Amino acid sequence: MKDAFFALADRLCGEAASGETLLLGLAAERSDFVRFNHAKVRQAGSVTQRFLSVRLVRARRQAAATIALAGGEENLAQDLAAARAALAQVRAALADLPEDPWLLVAEHPESTAAERRGKLPQAEEVVREVVAAAQGRDFVGAYAAGTIHRGFANSLGQRNWHAVDSFNLDWSLYLRGGKAVKSGYAGFEWDAPTLAAKLEGAAAELALVALPSRAIAPGEYRAYLAPRALEELAALLCWGGFSARAHATRQSPLLRMAHGETLSTKITLVENTADGVGPRFQHDGFVKPPAVTLLAAGRLGDPLVSPRSAREYGLATNAANAGESPEALDMAPGALAPGEVVRALDTGLHIGNLWYLNYSDRPAGRITGMTRFATFWVERGRIVAPVDPMRFDDSIYRMLGANLLDLTRNRELLLDTGTYGERSTGTMRLPGALLGALRLTL
Amino acid sequence: MPDRLTSTFAQLRSSAPFWSLRYVEETREHLAVRQDTAEPPHLAHDRGAMLTAVSEGGCGYCATSDLSRAGLQAALDRATGWAEATRGVSVHRFDPHAMPAPRGERSAVGETARSRSRAELYDVLAAECQHAKISDAIVERYAALDLWEVEQLYLTNTGGEVRQRFRYAVPHAHVAANRGTDTQTRSFADARQGGLERIARSGFIGSGARLADEALQLLAAPDCPTGTMDLLLMPDQMMLQIHESIGHPLELDRILGDERNYAGASFVTPGMFGTYRYGSTLLDVTYDPTLPAEVASFAFDDDGTPAEKVWLIRKGILERPLGGRLSQLRAGLPGAAAARASGWNRPPIDRMANLNVEPGASALAEMIGAVERGVLMRTNVSWSIDDSRDKFQFGCEWGELIENGRIAGVVKNPNYRGRSATFWRSLRMVGDASTFEVHGTLYCGKGEPNQGIHTGHASPACLFGGVAVFCGERG
């Protein structure tokens, strides 16, 4: 894949005319996808896709096109012809365009290469192992695995490559009546005993979920958000919370922080590209710094600045993607020992997962969402009953501000299960969060 | 390409008794103007095929963008391998001899993108962006146009052949106004099938100035009141209400449990069909992929089932779920042509297409006149609902207070919450044809692997009684 992309790039970049800069990007993957329901296979298949982006810059104007490549050496001539056609199309498009005052692409070549090879079994073997291990249980979920390739090349001579082998088995165990626990097994080297151990652990948790439910009235409760619950909160904040453009146009959910509002001093968030799984480069050709501190001890740090925003607002770019959203978000740990969580919670809600979060008042930083999967009522430091899904509606300044008591000392590395269009390479490394109060509304 | 594929397909071989090819080719163009600056155009040409094999008891797929004979044969071999590997462990005992072999054709409607130059289209967008610049409080102005055409081909080794073409031109706009820590937004979108004629017919022309004026009105408006009161939802918010609390709960794959790990299940159970009172007697809900005006219209779904209009809810009683051919077989329930895929690289699953509330008998003035105290809401801005599609909370960009049968002024940050299982029973009045509007969304997410797809929703204005309404910050 790498050789084919760079061979195509060499040919095409050689056809850039004087005064033109050509930028090429590759987003490709070969993936196996298997859905499970009731410990059986619902859908099984494989996908091979290769998308090439062709972007041309000339006289302060730019246009871009994305095409699907057939791939393979035997199709190289066909792919080259398709790429040439796309180049001709964007070259023609430049004629209709005015100068772009916010155009900024990398002009100093910085080539990189990173490959992370894993140990992935044949997907059919995974199916056999999962079906066997899940026998007798109501197992539902999905397996996604294979190699992800990302590449960049430009006519200035820059070449970047990123490839990773990974798998992500995201699953739940259900009881009658819709009660369930959520788990997952993701990484780079598949190990069947690890899956079996995770299934046993979830089954043990399911025994707690099987207890009679406790009805909770709307109101305020102490709450512990496990890392996967905090992941939902952090993911929503990634929607505009750290974007230079969203801050500049006053549409950030953290707008009030620009007016002096603060979060708890325990909250430090870093875009930790160095420890992420995704590529270090982006589609304008810029290479990302190892880390960008987004929130420092409860105060606004540096926003993510795309090259386009850098031009528009007179800022320095930190090689953010066009959406200016984090791709490898780290939250600093706290002091709470993992074994002390339930005791520290004392009486309140132990929330394993949140679901379907959205801003109920975006500029005020107010968020609503649901509890999901294993949520328990804890009394005097002991889990006593599961709690059916409840809606919360609360401000980020309360949840991660005045009401944040502590964060756990240990953090979980969570690989994004997202597969919209392509398998995500996003990650988060998060602790759990103990809150003095969380407002439930329905 | 489809003609060449047809002949190549005839040369493919598989040990499976049934196999099919679903080819999708999309040509896209995205144009936008933001803050009076033309964003660079983005063009796209995507094409690929999914090969599906069905053996005795098993089924598998493989998708590829390599459309050579060797590439397609390799994909069919992989799909056949999956069909063999899943025999005996599938949720359904697949019968390759019962697979349909549909034949048919569908043409696209509307003016082609090439009838106007890109420069002309940029001028249209620039005008809307410019006209939104009516105050220093306007902090962002955006106008965009998405144009795309889709060609699909579905072939089976048993003689099935379906060709379908689609054309879309979707204008949209967004304006934000700010004062201190308050930011208010107004937006416009017209998601329908059709060509460039949609720009003029959609109301897009003039939307820039209108949205900016409304955003400023919201900045100056008082908060939405909090309390239990009447709620008048206009069609562009009814779109979201229908989508989340009727469409998703009625998806048969949710009811069968397929989505429990991701998108969620449903509070609806198989035993409810035919008897369950979903809404008041005023509620009539249909699923109709045959309507040319809506965004999710087609002649055949992606499993080859012919499209037809069906009633899901009649006079408030639940009649049938939204399930495609496979889900119907698994559940033993009737369904609809609802198996859809987001592209060539994702397999079909149960989906909404055009899911509509039928018009009633009330004029808008009558509905407003029937409200002692309530709020009119339009244009969704916030949506959240639980994994069984019951407990919901939705927010809108725009609210108007109604007191003693009259509009009493604009209110900001309007939200409401409720439960699907009871909300539709509080439907008091349904607007007549004069209030009926066609809307749609391009971003409905579901499935593992994930799929984002477009759905259409047409509705009249509807009045609900006794709803929990509140202001964003204080409710």
Short mmCIF file of C-alpha atoms in Angstrom, two decimals, chain A residues 29-30 32-51 53 55 62-71 74-75 78 86 89-90 92-94 96-102 122-124 127-128 131 138-142 170-172 174-175 178 182-183 239 245 248-251 255-256 259 308 312-313 355-361 363-364 366 368-373 388-393 417-423 439 441-442, chain B residues 27 34-48 50 59-68 70 78 81-82 85-86 88-92 94 114 117-119 122 139-140 174-176 178 180-185 244 248 253-254 256-265 326-327 330 344-351 381-389 391-393 413 415 417-419 444-452 470-475:
data_model
loop_
_atom_site.label_atom_id
_atom_site.label_comp_id
_atom_site.label_asym_id
_atom_site.label_seq_id
_atom_site.Cartn_x
_atom_site.Cartn_y
_atom_site.Cartn_z
CA GLU A 29 -8.24 0.31 5.22
CA ARG A 30 -8.83 -3.39 4.94
CA ASP A 32 -13.36 -7.28 8.83
CA PHE A 33 -16.69 -6.43 10.45
CA VAL A 34 -18.77 -8.97 12.37
CA ARG A 35 -21.97 -8.14 14.24
CA PHE A 36 -23.25 -10.45 16.97
CA ASN A 37 -26.68 -10.75 18.55
CA HIS A 38 -27.78 -13.38 21.07
CA ALA A 39 -24.24 -14.86 20.84
CA LYS A 40 -24.76 -15.59 17.14
CA VAL A 41 -23.63 -13.82 13.99
CA ARG A 42 -25.97 -11.14 12.66
CA GLN A 43 -23.76 -9.86 9.81
CA ALA A 44 -20.24 -10.77 8.73
CA GLY A 45 -18.15 -9.23 6.01
CA SER A 46 -15.01 -7.53 4.84
CA VAL A 47 -14.35 -4.13 3.31
CA THR A 48 -11.36 -2.89 1.36
CA GLN A 49 -11.42 0.82 0.58
CA ARG A 50 -8.86 3.34 -0.64
CA PHE A 51 -9.66 7.03 -0.96
CA SER A 53 -7.60 13.24 -1.95
CA ARG A 55 -5.71 19.18 -3.70
CA GLN A 62 -7.22 26.02 -3.94
CA ALA A 63 -9.64 23.23 -4.80
CA ALA A 64 -9.82 19.59 -3.75
CA ALA A 65 -11.31 16.31 -4.91
CA THR A 66 -11.57 12.85 -3.36
CA ILE A 67 -11.75 9.70 -5.45
CA ALA A 68 -11.99 5.99 -4.76
CA LEU A 69 -8.97 4.01 -5.99
CA ALA A 70 -9.15 0.44 -7.22
CA GLY A 71 -5.78 -0.37 -5.65
CA GLU A 74 -2.51 -4.41 -11.68
CA ASN A 75 -4.79 -1.35 -11.38
CA GLN A 78 -6.29 2.90 -14.00
CA ALA A 86 -9.29 14.52 -10.61
CA GLN A 89 -10.97 18.75 -12.53
CA VAL A 90 -9.55 20.75 -9.62
CA ALA A 92 -10.24 23.71 -13.97
CA ALA A 93 -12.12 24.62 -10.80
CA LEU A 94 -9.44 27.15 -9.81
CA ASP A 96 -13.84 30.11 -11.01
CA LEU A 97 -12.37 30.99 -7.64
CA PRO A 98 -11.23 34.21 -6.01
CA GLU A 99 -8.07 34.28 -3.91
CA ASP A 100 -8.45 32.43 -0.64
CA PRO A 101 -7.20 34.68 2.19
CA TRP A 102 -7.21 31.78 4.67
CA GLN A 122 -8.28 -14.62 10.85
CA ALA A 123 -11.67 -13.07 11.51
CA GLU A 124 -13.35 -16.47 11.12
CA VAL A 127 -15.98 -15.63 15.28
CA ARG A 128 -15.44 -19.20 16.49
CA VAL A 131 -19.38 -17.69 19.74
CA ASP A 138 -27.03 -12.95 25.60
CA PHE A 139 -23.98 -11.44 23.94
CA VAL A 140 -24.43 -8.56 21.48
CA GLY A 141 -21.80 -6.38 19.84
CA ALA A 142 -19.40 -5.95 16.98
CA ASP A 170 -17.21 -3.76 21.52
CA TRP A 171 -19.90 -5.75 23.29
CA SER A 172 -22.58 -6.05 25.97
CA TYR A 174 -27.91 -8.66 28.51
CA LEU A 175 -30.42 -10.06 30.94
CA GLY A 178 -33.11 -5.00 29.03
CA LYS A 182 -21.04 -3.10 28.68
CA SER A 183 -17.50 -4.17 28.06
CA TRP A 239 -17.60 19.15 19.71
CA ARG A 245 -12.88 28.82 15.42
CA ALA A 248 -13.59 33.05 18.03
CA THR A 249 -17.19 32.87 16.83
CA ARG A 250 -18.47 32.61 20.40
CA GLN A 251 -20.03 29.20 19.79
CA LEU A 255 -17.68 30.21 26.13
CA ARG A 256 -18.05 31.18 29.79
CA HIS A 259 -15.35 35.27 30.58
CA ARG A 308 -7.28 27.77 8.08
CA GLU A 312 -8.32 33.78 9.67
CA TYR A 313 -7.57 34.76 13.26
CA TRP A 355 -25.40 7.80 26.46
CA TYR A 356 -26.68 10.27 23.87
CA LEU A 357 -25.30 13.44 25.37
CA ASN A 358 -26.09 16.81 23.90
CA TYR A 359 -25.98 20.44 24.93
CA SER A 360 -29.25 21.57 26.48
CA ASP A 361 -27.79 25.10 26.57
CA PRO A 363 -23.19 28.68 25.57
CA ALA A 364 -23.97 27.96 29.23
CA ARG A 366 -25.18 22.73 30.11
CA THR A 368 -28.13 16.45 29.10
CA GLY A 369 -27.87 12.72 28.55
CA MET A 370 -28.84 9.31 29.86
CA THR A 371 -27.29 6.71 32.10
CA ARG A 372 -26.94 3.40 30.30
CA PHE A 373 -25.91 -0.19 31.00
CA ASP A 388 -32.85 1.91 35.51
CA PRO A 389 -31.76 4.52 32.91
CA MET A 390 -32.14 8.08 34.18
CA ARG A 391 -31.76 11.43 32.45
CA PHE A 392 -29.31 13.99 33.77
CA ASP A 393 -29.17 17.66 32.86
CA THR A 417 -15.10 2.28 18.37
CA GLY A 418 -16.35 4.70 15.69
CA THR A 419 -16.63 3.37 12.13
CA TYR A 420 -18.55 6.09 10.28
CA GLY A 421 -17.07 5.93 6.80
CA GLU A 422 -13.82 4.51 8.15
CA ARG A 423 -12.43 2.99 11.33
CA ARG A 439 -28.70 16.54 38.74
CA THR A 441 -34.32 15.21 35.76
CA LEU A 442 -36.38 12.28 34.38
CA THR B 27 -20.50 12.25 -7.54
CA ARG B 34 -18.29 31.73 5.22
CA GLN B 35 -17.77 35.25 6.53
CA ASP B 36 -17.87 36.49 2.90
CA THR B 37 -14.98 34.20 1.99
CA ALA B 38 -15.43 31.40 -0.52
CA GLU B 39 -14.39 28.10 1.02
CA PRO B 40 -12.44 25.93 -1.43
CA PRO B 41 -14.75 23.65 -3.40
CA HIS B 42 -14.59 19.98 -2.58
CA LEU B 43 -15.45 17.49 -5.29
CA ALA B 44 -15.75 13.74 -4.81
CA HIS B 45 -16.19 10.67 -6.96
CA ASP B 46 -16.78 7.46 -5.07
CA ARG B 47 -17.64 4.10 -6.51
CA GLY B 48 -17.50 0.53 -5.34
CA MET B 50 -20.61 -5.00 -2.31
CA CYS B 59 -24.59 -15.15 4.62
CA GLY B 60 -21.54 -12.96 4.09
CA TYR B 61 -20.44 -9.85 2.24
CA CYS B 62 -17.31 -8.26 0.89
CA ALA B 63 -17.05 -4.71 -0.44
CA THR B 64 -14.39 -3.47 -2.81
CA SER B 65 -13.50 -0.51 -4.98
CA ASP B 66 -11.60 -2.83 -7.34
CA LEU B 67 -14.24 -3.29 -10.05
CA SER B 68 -12.12 -5.41 -12.38
CA ALA B 70 -10.44 -10.23 -10.74
CA ARG B 78 -14.45 -13.65 0.36
CA GLY B 81 -16.16 -17.74 2.60
CA TRP B 82 -18.10 -15.67 5.11
CA ALA B 85 -18.18 -19.62 8.04
CA THR B 86 -21.48 -18.37 9.42
CA GLY B 88 -24.97 -22.78 11.86
CA VAL B 89 -23.98 -19.71 13.89
CA SER B 90 -26.20 -17.05 12.26
CA VAL B 91 -29.19 -15.43 13.94
CA HIS B 92 -31.26 -16.55 10.95
CA PHE B 94 -30.70 -18.11 5.47
CA ARG B 114 -24.21 21.51 -14.79
CA SER B 117 -21.70 27.43 -13.45
CA ARG B 118 -19.83 27.05 -10.19
CA ALA B 119 -19.21 30.82 -10.21
CA TYR B 122 -20.88 30.86 -5.43
CA VAL B 139 -20.47 36.62 14.71
CA GLU B 140 -20.71 33.92 12.08
CA HIS B 174 -26.26 29.11 9.59
CA VAL B 175 -26.04 32.42 11.44
CA ALA B 176 -24.80 33.04 14.99
CA ASN B 178 -23.49 36.92 20.31
CA GLY B 180 -21.39 38.56 26.17
CA THR B 181 -21.96 34.98 27.31
CA ASP B 182 -25.11 34.54 25.23
CA THR B 183 -24.90 33.15 21.72
CA GLN B 184 -28.00 32.42 19.67
CA THR B 185 -28.12 30.60 16.34
CA GLU B 244 -36.50 9.95 17.32
CA HIS B 248 -36.31 4.63 15.78
CA ASP B 253 -33.79 -4.66 14.08
CA ARG B 254 -33.86 -2.68 17.34
CA LEU B 256 -34.96 -7.88 17.55
CA GLY B 257 -32.00 -6.69 19.63
CA ASP B 258 -29.41 -6.16 16.89
CA GLU B 259 -28.66 -2.60 17.96
CA ARG B 260 -28.59 -3.11 21.73
CA ASN B 261 -24.83 -2.64 21.95
CA TYR B 262 -24.78 0.65 20.05
CA ALA B 263 -27.85 2.59 18.89
CA GLY B 264 -30.10 0.87 21.41
CA ALA B 265 -33.25 -1.21 21.60
CA LEU B 326 -34.77 -10.21 6.58
CA SER B 327 -36.12 -8.66 9.78
CA ARG B 330 -36.85 -13.23 11.65
CA TRP B 344 -21.21 0.47 -1.18
CA ASN B 345 -18.98 -0.31 1.80
CA ARG B 346 -21.71 -0.89 4.38
CA PRO B 347 -24.39 -3.65 4.44
CA PRO B 348 -28.14 -2.86 4.45
CA ILE B 349 -29.89 -2.61 7.82
CA ASP B 350 -33.38 -1.52 8.89
CA ARG B 351 -33.81 2.19 8.30
CA VAL B 381 -30.86 22.45 18.14
CA SER B 382 -30.53 19.75 20.81
CA TRP B 383 -31.63 16.12 20.86
CA SER B 384 -31.15 13.34 23.36
CA ILE B 385 -33.15 10.17 23.96
CA ASP B 386 -32.56 7.00 25.92
CA ASP B 387 -31.47 3.69 24.42
CA SER B 388 -35.02 2.33 24.29
CA ARG B 389 -36.19 5.55 22.60
CA LYS B 391 -37.21 9.28 27.72
CA PHE B 392 -36.36 12.23 25.47
CA GLN B 393 -35.26 15.85 25.82
CA ASN B 413 -33.56 28.57 24.71
CA ASN B 415 -36.56 22.94 25.59
CA ARG B 417 -38.87 16.67 27.73
CA GLY B 418 -41.15 13.67 27.92
CA ARG B 419 -41.55 9.98 27.19
CA CYS B 444 -29.07 9.56 10.94
CA GLY B 445 -26.47 7.37 12.65
CA LYS B 446 -26.87 3.71 13.44
CA GLY B 447 -25.37 0.27 12.90
CA GLU B 448 -22.14 -1.60 13.54
CA PRO B 449 -20.13 -0.78 11.49
CA ASN B 450 -21.58 2.71 11.77
CA GLN B 451 -23.68 4.18 8.98
CA GLY B 452 -24.91 7.73 8.49
CA PHE B 470 -38.28 24.71 30.25
CA CYS B 471 -35.55 27.20 29.48
CA GLY B 472 -32.12 25.84 28.65
CA GLU B 473 -30.17 27.29 31.53
CA ARG B 474 -32.75 27.45 34.26
CA GLY B 475 -35.14 24.58 33.65
#
